[in-house]
Coordinates of C-alpha atoms in Angstrom, one line a residue:
Chain A
M1 CA 16.7 -12.4 8.7
I2 CA 14.3 -15.1 9.7
D3 CA 17.2 -16.8 11.5
K4 CA 18.0 -13.6 13.3
L5 CA 14.3 -13.2 14.3
I6 CA 14.3 -16.7 15.7
T7 CA 17.5 -16.3 17.6
K8 CA 16.2 -13.1 19.2
I9 CA 12.9 -14.7 20.1
K10 CA 14.8 -17.5 21.9
K11 CA 17.1 -15.1 23.6
T12 CA 14.3 -12.8 24.9
H13 CA 11.8 -15.7 25.5
A14 CA 9.3 -13.4 23.9
P15 CA 7.5 -14.2 20.6
I16 CA 6.3 -10.7 20.7
V17 CA 6.4 -7.7 18.4
V18 CA 5.5 -4.2 19.5
G19 CA 3.4 -2.3 17.0
L20 CA 4.7 1.2 16.7
D21 CA 1.4 2.7 15.4
P22 CA 1.5 6.2 17.0
M23 CA -1.6 8.3 16.8
L24 CA -1.2 11.9 17.9
S25 CA -3.9 11.2 20.5
Y26 CA -1.5 8.7 22.2
V27 CA 1.3 11.2 22.5
P28 CA 1.5 12.8 26.0
E29 CA 0.9 16.6 26.2
H30 CA 4.5 17.4 27.3
I31 CA 5.9 15.8 24.1
L32 CA 3.4 17.5 21.9
Q33 CA 4.1 20.9 23.5
K34 CA 7.9 20.4 22.9
S35 CA 7.5 19.4 19.3
F36 CA 5.0 22.0 18.4
G37 CA 7.1 24.6 20.3
E38 CA 10.0 23.7 18.0
F39 CA 8.3 23.1 14.7
G40 CA 4.9 24.7 15.1
E41 CA 1.5 22.9 14.6
T42 CA 2.8 21.5 11.3
L43 CA 3.4 18.2 9.6
E44 CA 7.0 18.5 10.8
G45 CA 5.7 19.1 14.4
A46 CA 3.5 16.0 14.3
A47 CA 6.2 13.9 12.8
D48 CA 8.7 15.0 15.5
A49 CA 6.1 14.3 18.2
I50 CA 5.5 10.7 17.0
W51 CA 9.3 10.2 16.6
Q52 CA 10.0 11.4 20.2
F53 CA 7.2 9.2 21.5
N54 CA 8.5 6.2 19.6
K55 CA 12.1 6.8 20.8
E56 CA 11.2 6.9 24.4
I57 CA 9.1 3.6 24.1
I58 CA 11.9 1.9 22.2
D59 CA 14.5 2.9 24.9
A60 CA 12.1 1.5 27.5
V61 CA 11.3 -1.9 25.9
W62 CA 14.1 -2.8 23.4
D63 CA 15.8 -5.4 25.7
L64 CA 12.6 -7.3 26.3
I65 CA 11.5 -7.9 22.7
P66 CA 12.9 -9.3 19.5
A67 CA 11.1 -7.0 17.0
V68 CA 8.9 -4.0 16.3
K69 CA 6.3 -3.4 13.7
P70 CA 5.8 0.2 12.6
Q71 CA 2.5 0.7 10.8
I72 CA 3.5 3.0 7.9
A73 CA -0.1 4.5 7.5
M74 CA 0.3 6.3 10.9
Y75 CA 3.4 8.1 9.5
E76 CA 2.2 8.5 5.9
Q77 CA -0.8 10.4 7.1
F78 CA 1.6 13.2 8.0
G79 CA 3.0 13.3 4.5
V80 CA 6.7 13.6 3.6
P81 CA 7.8 14.6 7.1
G82 CA 5.8 11.6 8.5
L83 CA 7.6 9.2 6.2
A84 CA 10.9 10.7 7.3
A85 CA 9.9 9.9 10.9
F86 CA 9.1 6.4 9.8
E87 CA 12.6 5.9 8.3
K88 CA 14.2 7.4 11.5
T89 CA 12.2 5.0 13.6
V90 CA 13.3 2.0 11.5
S91 CA 17.0 3.2 11.7
Y92 CA 16.8 3.7 15.5
C93 CA 15.2 0.3 16.1
Q94 CA 17.9 -1.4 14.0
K95 CA 20.6 0.4 16.0
K96 CA 19.1 -1.2 19.1
D97 CA 19.4 -4.5 17.2
L98 CA 15.6 -5.0 16.9
V99 CA 14.2 -6.8 13.8
V100 CA 11.9 -4.3 12.0
I101 CA 8.7 -5.5 10.3
G102 CA 7.4 -2.7 8.2
D103 CA 3.6 -3.0 8.2
V104 CA 3.1 -1.5 4.7
K105 CA 0.6 -4.0 3.1
R106 CA 1.9 -3.1 -0.3
G107 CA 1.1 -5.2 -3.4
D108 CA 1.1 -4.5 -7.1
I109 CA 2.4 -6.2 -10.2
G110 CA 5.6 -6.7 -12.1
S111 CA 7.9 -3.6 -12.1
T112 CA 5.7 -1.8 -9.6
S113 CA 6.1 -4.6 -7.0
T114 CA 9.8 -4.5 -7.8
A115 CA 9.8 -0.8 -7.1
Y116 CA 8.1 -1.2 -3.7
A117 CA 10.4 -4.1 -2.8
A118 CA 13.5 -2.1 -3.8
G119 CA 12.3 0.9 -1.7
H120 CA 11.4 -1.1 1.4
I121 CA 13.6 -4.2 1.6
G122 CA 16.0 -3.8 -1.3
R123 CA 18.3 -1.4 -3.1
V124 CA 17.6 1.3 -5.6
K125 CA 20.2 2.3 -8.2
V126 CA 20.8 6.0 -8.9
G127 CA 23.5 6.3 -11.6
S128 CA 26.5 4.4 -10.3
R129 CA 25.4 4.4 -6.6
E130 CA 22.9 2.3 -4.6
F131 CA 20.6 3.3 -1.8
T132 CA 18.4 1.4 0.7
P133 CA 15.6 4.0 1.3
F134 CA 13.4 2.5 4.0
H135 CA 15.4 -0.6 4.8
E136 CA 13.0 -2.6 6.9
D137 CA 13.9 -6.2 7.6
F138 CA 10.5 -7.7 6.8
I139 CA 7.4 -6.1 5.2
T140 CA 3.7 -7.2 5.0
V141 CA 2.3 -7.8 1.5
N142 CA -1.2 -8.1 0.1
P143 CA -1.8 -11.3 -2.1
Y144 CA -4.9 -10.2 -4.0
L145 CA -3.0 -9.9 -7.3
G146 CA -1.6 -13.4 -7.2
T147 CA 1.9 -14.7 -7.9
D148 CA 2.9 -11.9 -10.3
G149 CA 2.5 -9.5 -7.4
I150 CA 4.4 -11.6 -4.8
K151 CA 7.3 -12.9 -6.9
P152 CA 9.2 -9.6 -7.2
F153 CA 9.2 -9.3 -3.4
V154 CA 10.3 -12.9 -3.0
E155 CA 13.2 -12.4 -5.4
I156 CA 14.5 -9.4 -3.4
C157 CA 14.1 -11.4 -0.2
K158 CA 16.4 -14.0 -1.6
E159 CA 19.0 -11.5 -2.7
E160 CA 18.9 -9.3 0.4
H161 CA 18.1 -12.0 3.0
K162 CA 15.0 -10.1 4.0
G163 CA 11.5 -11.5 4.7
L164 CA 7.7 -11.1 4.1
F165 CA 4.5 -11.6 6.0
I166 CA 1.7 -12.1 3.4
L167 CA -1.9 -11.3 4.4
V168 CA -3.8 -14.6 4.7
K169 CA -6.6 -14.2 7.3
T170 CA -6.8 -10.7 8.7
S171 CA -8.0 -9.9 12.3
N172 CA -10.9 -7.5 11.4
P173 CA -14.6 -8.4 11.8
S174 CA -15.3 -8.3 8.0
S175 CA -12.2 -10.2 7.0
G176 CA -14.5 -13.2 6.1
E177 CA -16.4 -11.2 3.5
F178 CA -14.0 -12.5 0.8
Q179 CA -11.3 -14.4 2.7
D180 CA -13.8 -17.0 4.1
R181 CA -15.7 -17.7 0.9
L182 CA -15.6 -21.4 -0.1
I183 CA -13.7 -22.4 -3.3
D184 CA -14.0 -26.1 -4.1
G185 CA -15.1 -26.6 -0.5
R186 CA -12.2 -24.7 1.1
P187 CA -12.1 -21.1 2.2
L188 CA -10.0 -18.6 0.1
Y189 CA -7.6 -18.0 3.1
E190 CA -6.6 -21.7 2.9
W191 CA -5.8 -21.4 -0.8
V192 CA -3.7 -18.3 -0.1
G193 CA -2.1 -20.1 2.8
E194 CA -1.1 -22.9 0.5
Q195 CA 0.5 -20.5 -1.9
V196 CA 2.4 -18.8 1.0
A197 CA 3.9 -22.2 1.8
R198 CA 4.8 -22.7 -1.9
W199 CA 6.3 -19.2 -2.3
G200 CA 8.1 -19.8 1.0
A201 CA 9.7 -23.0 -0.1
E202 CA 12.1 -21.0 -2.3
C203 CA 13.3 -18.9 0.6
M204 CA 14.2 -21.2 3.5
G205 CA 16.3 -20.2 6.5
T206 CA 17.7 -22.9 8.8
S207 CA 14.3 -24.1 10.1
Y208 CA 11.7 -21.6 8.9
S209 CA 11.0 -19.8 5.6
A210 CA 11.6 -16.1 5.2
I211 CA 8.1 -15.9 3.7
G212 CA 5.6 -15.8 6.5
A213 CA 1.9 -15.1 6.9
V214 CA -0.5 -12.8 8.7
V215 CA -3.2 -14.6 10.6
G216 CA -5.4 -12.6 13.1
A217 CA -5.5 -13.7 16.8
T218 CA -9.3 -13.2 16.6
Y219 CA -9.7 -16.4 14.5
P220 CA -8.0 -19.1 16.6
E221 CA -9.7 -22.1 14.9
M222 CA -8.6 -20.9 11.5
G223 CA -5.1 -20.3 12.9
K224 CA -5.0 -23.9 13.9
V225 CA -5.7 -25.1 10.3
L226 CA -3.3 -22.6 8.8
R227 CA -0.5 -23.6 11.2
K228 CA -0.7 -27.1 9.7
L229 CA -1.0 -25.9 6.1
M230 CA 2.1 -23.7 6.3
P231 CA 4.4 -25.6 8.7
K232 CA 7.5 -23.8 7.7
S233 CA 6.0 -20.3 7.7
F234 CA 6.2 -17.9 10.6
I235 CA 2.8 -16.4 11.5
L236 CA 2.6 -12.8 12.4
V237 CA -0.5 -12.5 14.7
P238 CA -2.3 -9.2 15.0
G239 CA -5.4 -8.7 17.1
Y240 CA -4.0 -9.5 20.5
G241 CA -5.1 -7.2 23.3
A242 CA -7.0 -4.2 22.1
Q243 CA -8.7 -6.2 19.4
G244 CA -9.8 -9.0 21.8
G245 CA -7.3 -11.9 21.4
T246 CA -5.8 -13.5 24.5
G247 CA -2.8 -15.7 25.2
K248 CA -5.0 -18.8 25.3
D249 CA -6.2 -18.0 21.7
L250 CA -2.7 -18.1 20.5
V251 CA -1.3 -21.5 21.4
H252 CA -2.4 -23.1 18.1
Y253 CA -0.4 -20.6 16.1
F254 CA 2.8 -22.1 17.4
N255 CA 4.5 -25.3 16.3
E256 CA 5.6 -28.1 18.7
D257 CA 9.1 -26.5 18.8
G258 CA 7.5 -23.6 20.6
L259 CA 8.3 -21.4 17.5
G260 CA 6.4 -20.4 14.4
A261 CA 4.5 -17.4 15.6
I262 CA 5.1 -13.8 16.7
V263 CA 2.3 -11.9 18.3
N264 CA 1.8 -8.2 17.8
S265 CA 0.3 -5.7 20.2
S266 CA 0.2 -2.0 19.3
R267 CA -2.2 0.2 21.3
G268 CA -2.1 -2.1 24.3
I269 CA 1.6 -1.4 24.6
I270 CA 2.3 2.0 23.3
A271 CA -0.8 3.6 24.8
A272 CA -0.7 1.5 28.0
Y273 CA -0.6 4.6 30.2
K274 CA -4.1 5.4 29.1
Q275 CA -5.5 2.1 30.4
E276 CA -6.8 1.9 33.9
Q277 CA -4.4 -0.7 35.1
Y278 CA -1.3 1.4 34.1
A279 CA -2.8 4.8 34.8
S280 CA -0.7 5.2 37.9
F281 CA 2.4 5.7 35.8
G282 CA 0.9 9.0 34.4
P283 CA 1.7 10.6 31.1
E284 CA 5.2 11.6 32.2
H285 CA 6.2 8.0 32.6
F286 CA 4.2 6.6 29.6
A287 CA 7.3 4.6 28.4
E288 CA 7.5 2.8 31.8
A289 CA 3.9 1.9 31.5
S290 CA 4.7 0.4 28.0
R291 CA 7.4 -1.7 29.6
A292 CA 5.1 -3.0 32.3
A293 CA 2.5 -3.9 29.5
V294 CA 5.2 -5.8 27.5
E295 CA 6.1 -7.8 30.7
A296 CA 2.4 -8.6 31.3
M297 CA 1.9 -9.7 27.6
K298 CA 5.1 -11.8 27.8
A299 CA 3.8 -13.5 31.0
D300 CA 0.3 -14.1 29.4
I301 CA 1.7 -15.7 26.3
E302 CA 4.4 -17.7 28.2
G303 CA 1.7 -18.9 30.6
A304 CA -0.6 -20.0 27.8
L305 CA 2.3 -21.9 26.0
E306 CA 3.4 -23.5 29.2
G307 CA -0.1 -24.6 29.9
E308 CA -0.1 -26.5 26.6
K309 CA 3.0 -28.6 27.5
Chain B
M1 CA -14.9 14.8 -8.1
I2 CA -16.5 12.1 -10.3
D3 CA -18.6 14.9 -11.9
K4 CA -15.4 16.9 -12.6
L5 CA -13.8 13.8 -14.2
I6 CA -16.9 13.3 -16.4
T7 CA -17.0 16.9 -17.4
K8 CA -13.4 16.8 -18.4
I9 CA -13.7 13.6 -20.3
K10 CA -16.6 15.1 -22.3
K11 CA -14.6 18.3 -22.9
T12 CA -11.5 16.6 -24.1
H13 CA -13.3 13.7 -25.9
A14 CA -10.7 11.5 -24.3
P15 CA -11.6 8.8 -21.8
I16 CA -7.9 8.6 -21.1
V17 CA -5.6 8.7 -18.2
V18 CA -1.8 9.1 -18.5
G19 CA 0.1 6.9 -16.1
L20 CA 3.0 8.9 -14.6
D21 CA 5.1 5.9 -13.6
P22 CA 8.6 7.2 -14.3
M23 CA 11.5 4.7 -14.1
L24 CA 14.9 6.3 -14.2
S25 CA 15.6 4.3 -17.4
Y26 CA 12.8 6.3 -19.2
V27 CA 14.4 9.7 -18.3
P28 CA 16.5 11.1 -21.1
E29 CA 20.2 11.5 -20.5
H30 CA 20.2 15.3 -20.6
I31 CA 17.7 15.5 -17.7
L32 CA 19.6 12.9 -15.7
Q33 CA 22.8 14.9 -16.2
K34 CA 21.2 18.1 -15.1
S35 CA 19.6 16.6 -12.0
F36 CA 22.7 14.6 -11.0
G37 CA 24.8 17.8 -11.7
E38 CA 22.7 19.7 -9.2
F39 CA 22.0 17.0 -6.5
G40 CA 24.6 14.3 -7.2
E41 CA 23.8 10.7 -7.8
T42 CA 21.5 10.7 -4.7
L43 CA 17.9 10.0 -3.9
E44 CA 17.3 13.7 -4.3
G45 CA 18.9 13.6 -7.7
A46 CA 16.7 10.7 -8.8
A47 CA 13.6 12.4 -7.4
D48 CA 14.5 15.7 -9.2
A49 CA 15.0 13.8 -12.5
I50 CA 11.6 12.1 -12.4
W51 CA 10.0 15.3 -11.4
Q52 CA 11.6 17.3 -14.3
F53 CA 10.6 14.4 -16.7
N54 CA 7.0 14.5 -15.4
K55 CA 6.8 18.2 -15.7
E56 CA 7.8 18.3 -19.3
I57 CA 5.3 15.5 -20.2
I58 CA 2.5 17.2 -18.3
D59 CA 3.3 20.5 -20.1
A60 CA 3.1 18.7 -23.4
V61 CA -0.2 16.7 -22.9
W62 CA -2.3 18.4 -20.3
D63 CA -4.8 20.0 -22.7
L64 CA -5.5 16.7 -24.4
I65 CA -6.5 14.7 -21.4
P66 CA -8.8 14.8 -18.3
A67 CA -6.6 13.0 -15.8
V68 CA -3.3 11.5 -14.8
K69 CA -2.4 8.5 -12.6
P70 CA 0.9 8.7 -10.8
Q71 CA 2.0 5.3 -9.5
I72 CA 3.3 6.0 -6.1
A73 CA 5.7 2.9 -6.0
M74 CA 7.8 4.6 -8.6
Y75 CA 8.4 7.5 -6.3
E76 CA 8.4 5.6 -3.0
Q77 CA 11.4 3.5 -4.3
F78 CA 13.4 6.7 -3.9
G79 CA 12.4 7.1 -0.3
V80 CA 11.4 10.4 1.3
P81 CA 12.8 12.6 -1.6
G82 CA 10.8 10.4 -4.0
L83 CA 7.6 10.9 -2.1
A84 CA 8.2 14.7 -2.1
A85 CA 8.5 14.4 -5.9
F86 CA 5.2 12.5 -5.9
E87 CA 3.4 15.3 -4.0
K88 CA 5.0 17.9 -6.3
T89 CA 3.7 16.1 -9.3
V90 CA 0.2 15.9 -7.8
S91 CA 0.2 19.6 -7.1
Y92 CA 1.5 20.5 -10.5
C93 CA -1.1 18.4 -12.3
Q94 CA -3.9 20.0 -10.2
K95 CA -2.6 23.4 -11.1
K96 CA -3.1 22.4 -14.7
D97 CA -6.7 21.4 -13.7
L98 CA -6.0 17.7 -14.3
V99 CA -7.8 15.1 -12.1
V100 CA -5.2 13.1 -10.2
I101 CA -5.7 9.4 -9.5
G102 CA -3.1 8.3 -7.0
D103 CA -2.3 4.7 -7.8
V104 CA -1.5 3.7 -4.2
K105 CA -3.3 0.4 -3.8
R106 CA -3.5 0.9 -0.1
G107 CA -5.8 -1.1 2.1
D108 CA -5.9 -1.9 5.8
I109 CA -8.5 -1.9 8.6
G110 CA -10.2 0.6 10.8
S111 CA -8.0 3.4 12.1
T112 CA -5.2 2.4 9.8
S113 CA -7.4 2.8 6.7
T114 CA -8.6 6.1 8.1
A115 CA -5.0 7.2 8.4
Y116 CA -4.2 6.3 4.7
A117 CA -7.4 8.0 3.6
A118 CA -6.6 11.1 5.7
G119 CA -3.1 11.3 4.2
H120 CA -4.1 10.8 0.6
I121 CA -7.6 12.2 0.0
G122 CA -8.5 13.8 3.3
R123 CA -7.2 16.0 6.1
V124 CA -5.0 15.3 9.0
K125 CA -5.3 17.4 12.2
V126 CA -2.2 18.7 14.0
G127 CA -3.2 20.6 17.1
S128 CA -5.6 23.3 15.9
R129 CA -4.6 23.1 12.3
E130 CA -5.4 20.8 9.3
F131 CA -3.3 19.6 6.5
T132 CA -3.9 17.7 3.2
P133 CA -0.6 15.9 2.8
F134 CA -0.8 14.1 -0.6
H135 CA -4.2 15.5 -1.7
E136 CA -4.9 13.2 -4.7
D137 CA -8.5 13.4 -6.1
F138 CA -9.0 9.7 -6.4
I139 CA -6.9 6.8 -5.1
T140 CA -6.8 3.0 -5.8
V141 CA -7.6 0.7 -3.0
N142 CA -7.2 -3.1 -2.4
P143 CA -10.4 -4.9 -1.2
Y144 CA -8.9 -8.1 0.3
L145 CA -9.8 -7.0 3.9
G146 CA -13.5 -6.5 3.2
T147 CA -15.9 -3.8 4.1
D148 CA -13.9 -2.8 7.3
G149 CA -11.0 -1.9 5.1
I150 CA -13.1 0.1 2.5
K151 CA -15.6 2.0 4.7
P152 CA -13.1 4.5 6.2
F153 CA -12.1 5.4 2.6
V154 CA -15.7 5.8 1.5
E155 CA -16.5 8.0 4.5
I156 CA -13.7 10.4 3.6
C157 CA -14.8 10.4 0.0
K158 CA -18.2 11.5 1.1
E159 CA -16.8 14.3 3.3
E160 CA -14.2 15.6 0.9
H161 CA -15.9 14.8 -2.5
K162 CA -13.1 12.6 -3.5
G163 CA -13.2 9.1 -5.1
L164 CA -11.8 5.6 -5.2
F165 CA -11.1 2.9 -7.7
I166 CA -11.2 -0.5 -6.0
L167 CA -9.2 -3.4 -7.4
V168 CA -11.7 -5.9 -8.9
K169 CA -10.0 -7.7 -11.7
T170 CA -6.3 -6.7 -12.3
S171 CA -4.6 -6.8 -15.7
N172 CA -1.7 -9.1 -14.8
P173 CA -1.4 -12.7 -16.1
S174 CA -1.7 -14.3 -12.6
S175 CA -4.7 -12.2 -11.5
G176 CA -6.9 -15.2 -11.9
E177 CA -5.1 -17.2 -9.2
F178 CA -7.4 -15.9 -6.6
Q179 CA -9.7 -13.4 -8.4
D180 CA -11.1 -16.0 -10.8
R181 CA -11.8 -18.8 -8.3
L182 CA -15.5 -19.8 -8.3
I183 CA -17.5 -19.1 -5.2
D184 CA -21.1 -20.5 -5.4
G185 CA -20.6 -20.7 -9.1
R186 CA -19.3 -17.2 -9.7
P187 CA -15.8 -15.9 -9.7
L188 CA -14.4 -13.9 -6.8
Y189 CA -14.1 -10.7 -8.9
E190 CA -17.8 -10.7 -9.5
W191 CA -18.5 -10.8 -5.7
V192 CA -16.0 -8.0 -5.3
G193 CA -17.7 -6.1 -8.2
E194 CA -21.1 -6.4 -6.5
Q195 CA -19.7 -5.0 -3.3
V196 CA -18.2 -2.1 -5.2
A197 CA -21.6 -1.3 -6.6
R198 CA -23.0 -1.5 -3.0
W199 CA -20.3 0.7 -1.5
G200 CA -20.7 3.1 -4.4
A201 CA -24.5 3.5 -3.9
E202 CA -23.6 5.6 -0.8
C203 CA -21.5 8.0 -2.8
M204 CA -23.4 9.0 -5.9
G205 CA -22.4 12.0 -8.1
T206 CA -24.9 13.2 -10.8
S207 CA -24.9 10.1 -12.9
Y208 CA -22.0 7.9 -11.6
S209 CA -20.7 7.0 -8.2
A210 CA -17.4 8.3 -6.8
I211 CA -16.5 4.7 -6.0
G212 CA -15.2 3.1 -9.1
A213 CA -13.4 -0.2 -10.0
V214 CA -10.1 -1.3 -11.6
V215 CA -10.7 -3.9 -14.3
G216 CA -7.8 -4.8 -16.6
A217 CA -8.0 -4.2 -20.4
T218 CA -6.5 -7.7 -20.8
Y219 CA -9.7 -9.4 -19.8
P220 CA -12.4 -7.9 -22.1
E221 CA -15.0 -10.7 -21.5
M222 CA -14.8 -10.2 -17.8
G223 CA -15.0 -6.4 -18.4
K224 CA -18.3 -6.9 -20.2
V225 CA -19.8 -8.8 -17.2
L226 CA -18.5 -6.4 -14.7
R227 CA -19.8 -3.4 -16.7
K228 CA -23.3 -4.7 -16.1
L229 CA -22.8 -5.7 -12.5
M230 CA -21.6 -2.2 -11.6
P231 CA -23.6 0.1 -13.9
K232 CA -23.0 3.3 -11.9
S233 CA -19.3 2.7 -11.3
F234 CA -16.6 4.2 -13.4
I235 CA -14.0 1.6 -14.5
L236 CA -10.4 2.5 -14.5
V237 CA -8.8 0.2 -17.2
P238 CA -5.1 -0.5 -17.0
G239 CA -3.3 -2.8 -19.4
Y240 CA -3.8 -0.8 -22.6
G241 CA -0.8 -0.6 -25.0
A242 CA 2.3 -2.0 -23.4
Q243 CA 0.4 -4.8 -21.6
G244 CA -1.4 -5.8 -24.8
G245 CA -4.9 -4.3 -24.7
T246 CA -6.2 -2.5 -27.8
G247 CA -9.1 0.0 -28.4
K248 CA -11.3 -2.8 -29.7
D249 CA -10.9 -4.7 -26.4
L250 CA -12.3 -1.7 -24.5
V251 CA -15.7 -1.1 -26.0
H252 CA -17.5 -3.2 -23.5
Y253 CA -16.1 -1.3 -20.6
F254 CA -18.2 1.7 -21.6
N255 CA -22.0 2.2 -21.1
E256 CA -24.4 3.2 -23.8
D257 CA -24.0 6.9 -22.8
G258 CA -20.4 6.6 -24.0
L259 CA -19.1 7.0 -20.5
G260 CA -18.2 4.7 -17.6
A261 CA -14.6 3.9 -18.3
I262 CA -11.2 5.6 -18.3
V263 CA -8.3 3.9 -20.0
N264 CA -4.8 4.2 -18.6
S265 CA -1.6 4.0 -20.6
S266 CA 1.7 4.6 -18.8
R267 CA 4.9 3.4 -20.5
G268 CA 3.2 3.7 -24.0
I269 CA 2.9 7.4 -23.4
I270 CA 5.7 8.6 -21.1
A271 CA 8.4 6.5 -22.8
A272 CA 6.9 6.8 -26.3
Y273 CA 10.2 8.3 -27.6
K274 CA 11.8 4.9 -27.0
Q275 CA 9.4 3.1 -29.4
E276 CA 10.3 2.7 -33.0
Q277 CA 7.3 4.7 -34.3
Y278 CA 8.2 7.8 -32.3
A279 CA 12.0 7.4 -32.4
S280 CA 12.3 10.3 -34.8
F281 CA 11.5 12.8 -32.0
G282 CA 14.7 11.8 -30.3
P283 CA 15.4 12.0 -26.5
E284 CA 15.5 15.8 -26.6
H285 CA 11.9 16.0 -27.8
F286 CA 10.6 13.1 -25.6
A287 CA 7.6 15.1 -24.4
E288 CA 6.4 15.8 -28.0
A289 CA 6.6 12.1 -28.6
S290 CA 4.3 11.6 -25.6
R291 CA 1.9 14.1 -27.1
A292 CA 1.8 12.2 -30.4
A293 CA 1.3 8.9 -28.5
V294 CA -1.7 10.5 -26.6
E295 CA -3.2 11.6 -29.9
A296 CA -2.8 8.1 -31.4
M297 CA -4.4 6.5 -28.3
K298 CA -7.3 8.9 -28.4
A299 CA -7.9 8.1 -32.1
D300 CA -7.7 4.4 -31.4
I301 CA -10.2 4.5 -28.6
E302 CA -12.5 7.0 -30.4
G303 CA -12.4 4.8 -33.5
A304 CA -13.3 1.7 -31.6
L305 CA -16.2 3.4 -29.8
E306 CA -17.5 4.9 -33.1
G307 CA -17.3 1.5 -34.7
E308 CA -19.7 0.3 -32.0
K309 CA -22.4 2.8 -32.7

């Protein structure tokens, strides 16, 4: 799957992932009215609204990008119908040949991690049959529980040719509270990064490992160090756009081959029509505003990477 | 909700939580056949089987215990139907007046944590209506992202009178890989424990905070230190029984008032009929075996606590 992701990045010239993190407040009124008209103001209605919203955005941007990253919390908040909309979104994106990174940040131990891995990137056995419930291509995973918590995911990645992005240095303001604390003179995130490289060595694709890392765009100096510590790990970079990161901040997340990172933008793309610069599209044409925002992001990152050459 | 938990612990004389972590391999053949007969060998069939299995165990043990802890991964692995069985289990336990601790180990930042909190312990707005999708009483949360990741959960706990158990020192063998690393001379788990005490100060019940901690039974010396660091935090203790912890290991997790900890056993209770000492019950009477196992666990822990007096 990491090889597919790389092929698609090269083809689209876009090391970009669109975060499908729909809040109901992003969904234009005409979609809400239609969904609530059909299902009422219910969890089913909310789930239908975010699914219709996603579908229109995917239809507008799929040819420009290699991958999407649905944030499961935004679906899970609507309970069982919300999770059905999550699965529907994953399926629809895969039909458009997009790589799907499930931003699930799961993490537990032993048989529990195995269960999460089975449900999200593997298979679950029921009697004599097998199912792939949420079937993402990659998922994000939390490392706080150590190797016991990660290994079950890595095993299933090997079997199913799927991948992980493990949280190393997150983009939020307080991420340093624990992640930056010094252990034998080096911050915790470096120790985690070294383990990512080690776990990843077992799971190599052609040039990169299927086991990547999450490193926030908001900490470019740390990104530079981590890039060198995990030379074969792809870095998923949140925090671009709405959280404050710019193309220039991102150059050090890439290797000299121009690969090694994929930059996420969520709100900046999917709610573009709410920003002043795309307001002229209007709520009716929100998906076209998203397409324009993807094109602008692509240009910003391409420009920054070109400037480095 | 922490006050309710304490009242129920006092009433049942059982600082015990039964982990509802059903694997299909625990479910007796006669239940599997019935569920597969009705729904086929499908995700729906698997979800029905674990729900029927849970229901029978709850009916057999509810009067002995204050709380249950369903592990969501075991449901999530069966996709959307599995998550419906999770919600059904939560509802059924609450009808029996049990406190429900959703073992979800979620954790993200800002609006994403808010979405998880809304879906699990809060309310989600859809148009003019509000819903409580998974409506657990407590949930477990991962602290790796720092205060930004925890605060949205704490806020909703305050509004809704719910509670958290934050991972501090987990029960698994490799938990020390990051959690035990020394920072300014003290292990990471102590720094996390101190933050739990700080976050908890905002959310006090009558005698304990609604913000508790997870500390594994497999590390009793660390439990002793953490007990003192977080005097007002309840400790949820996994790792008893199947993972190797015994009653004697647990005495230091309690305060002098005899409160402050709640000990989880999952497999040891729900799959008791598969153990030699309860084999005579047979698969038909698996729930009675679970009741006997709860009684034995209660006696073990009571005995250990009495021995301390």
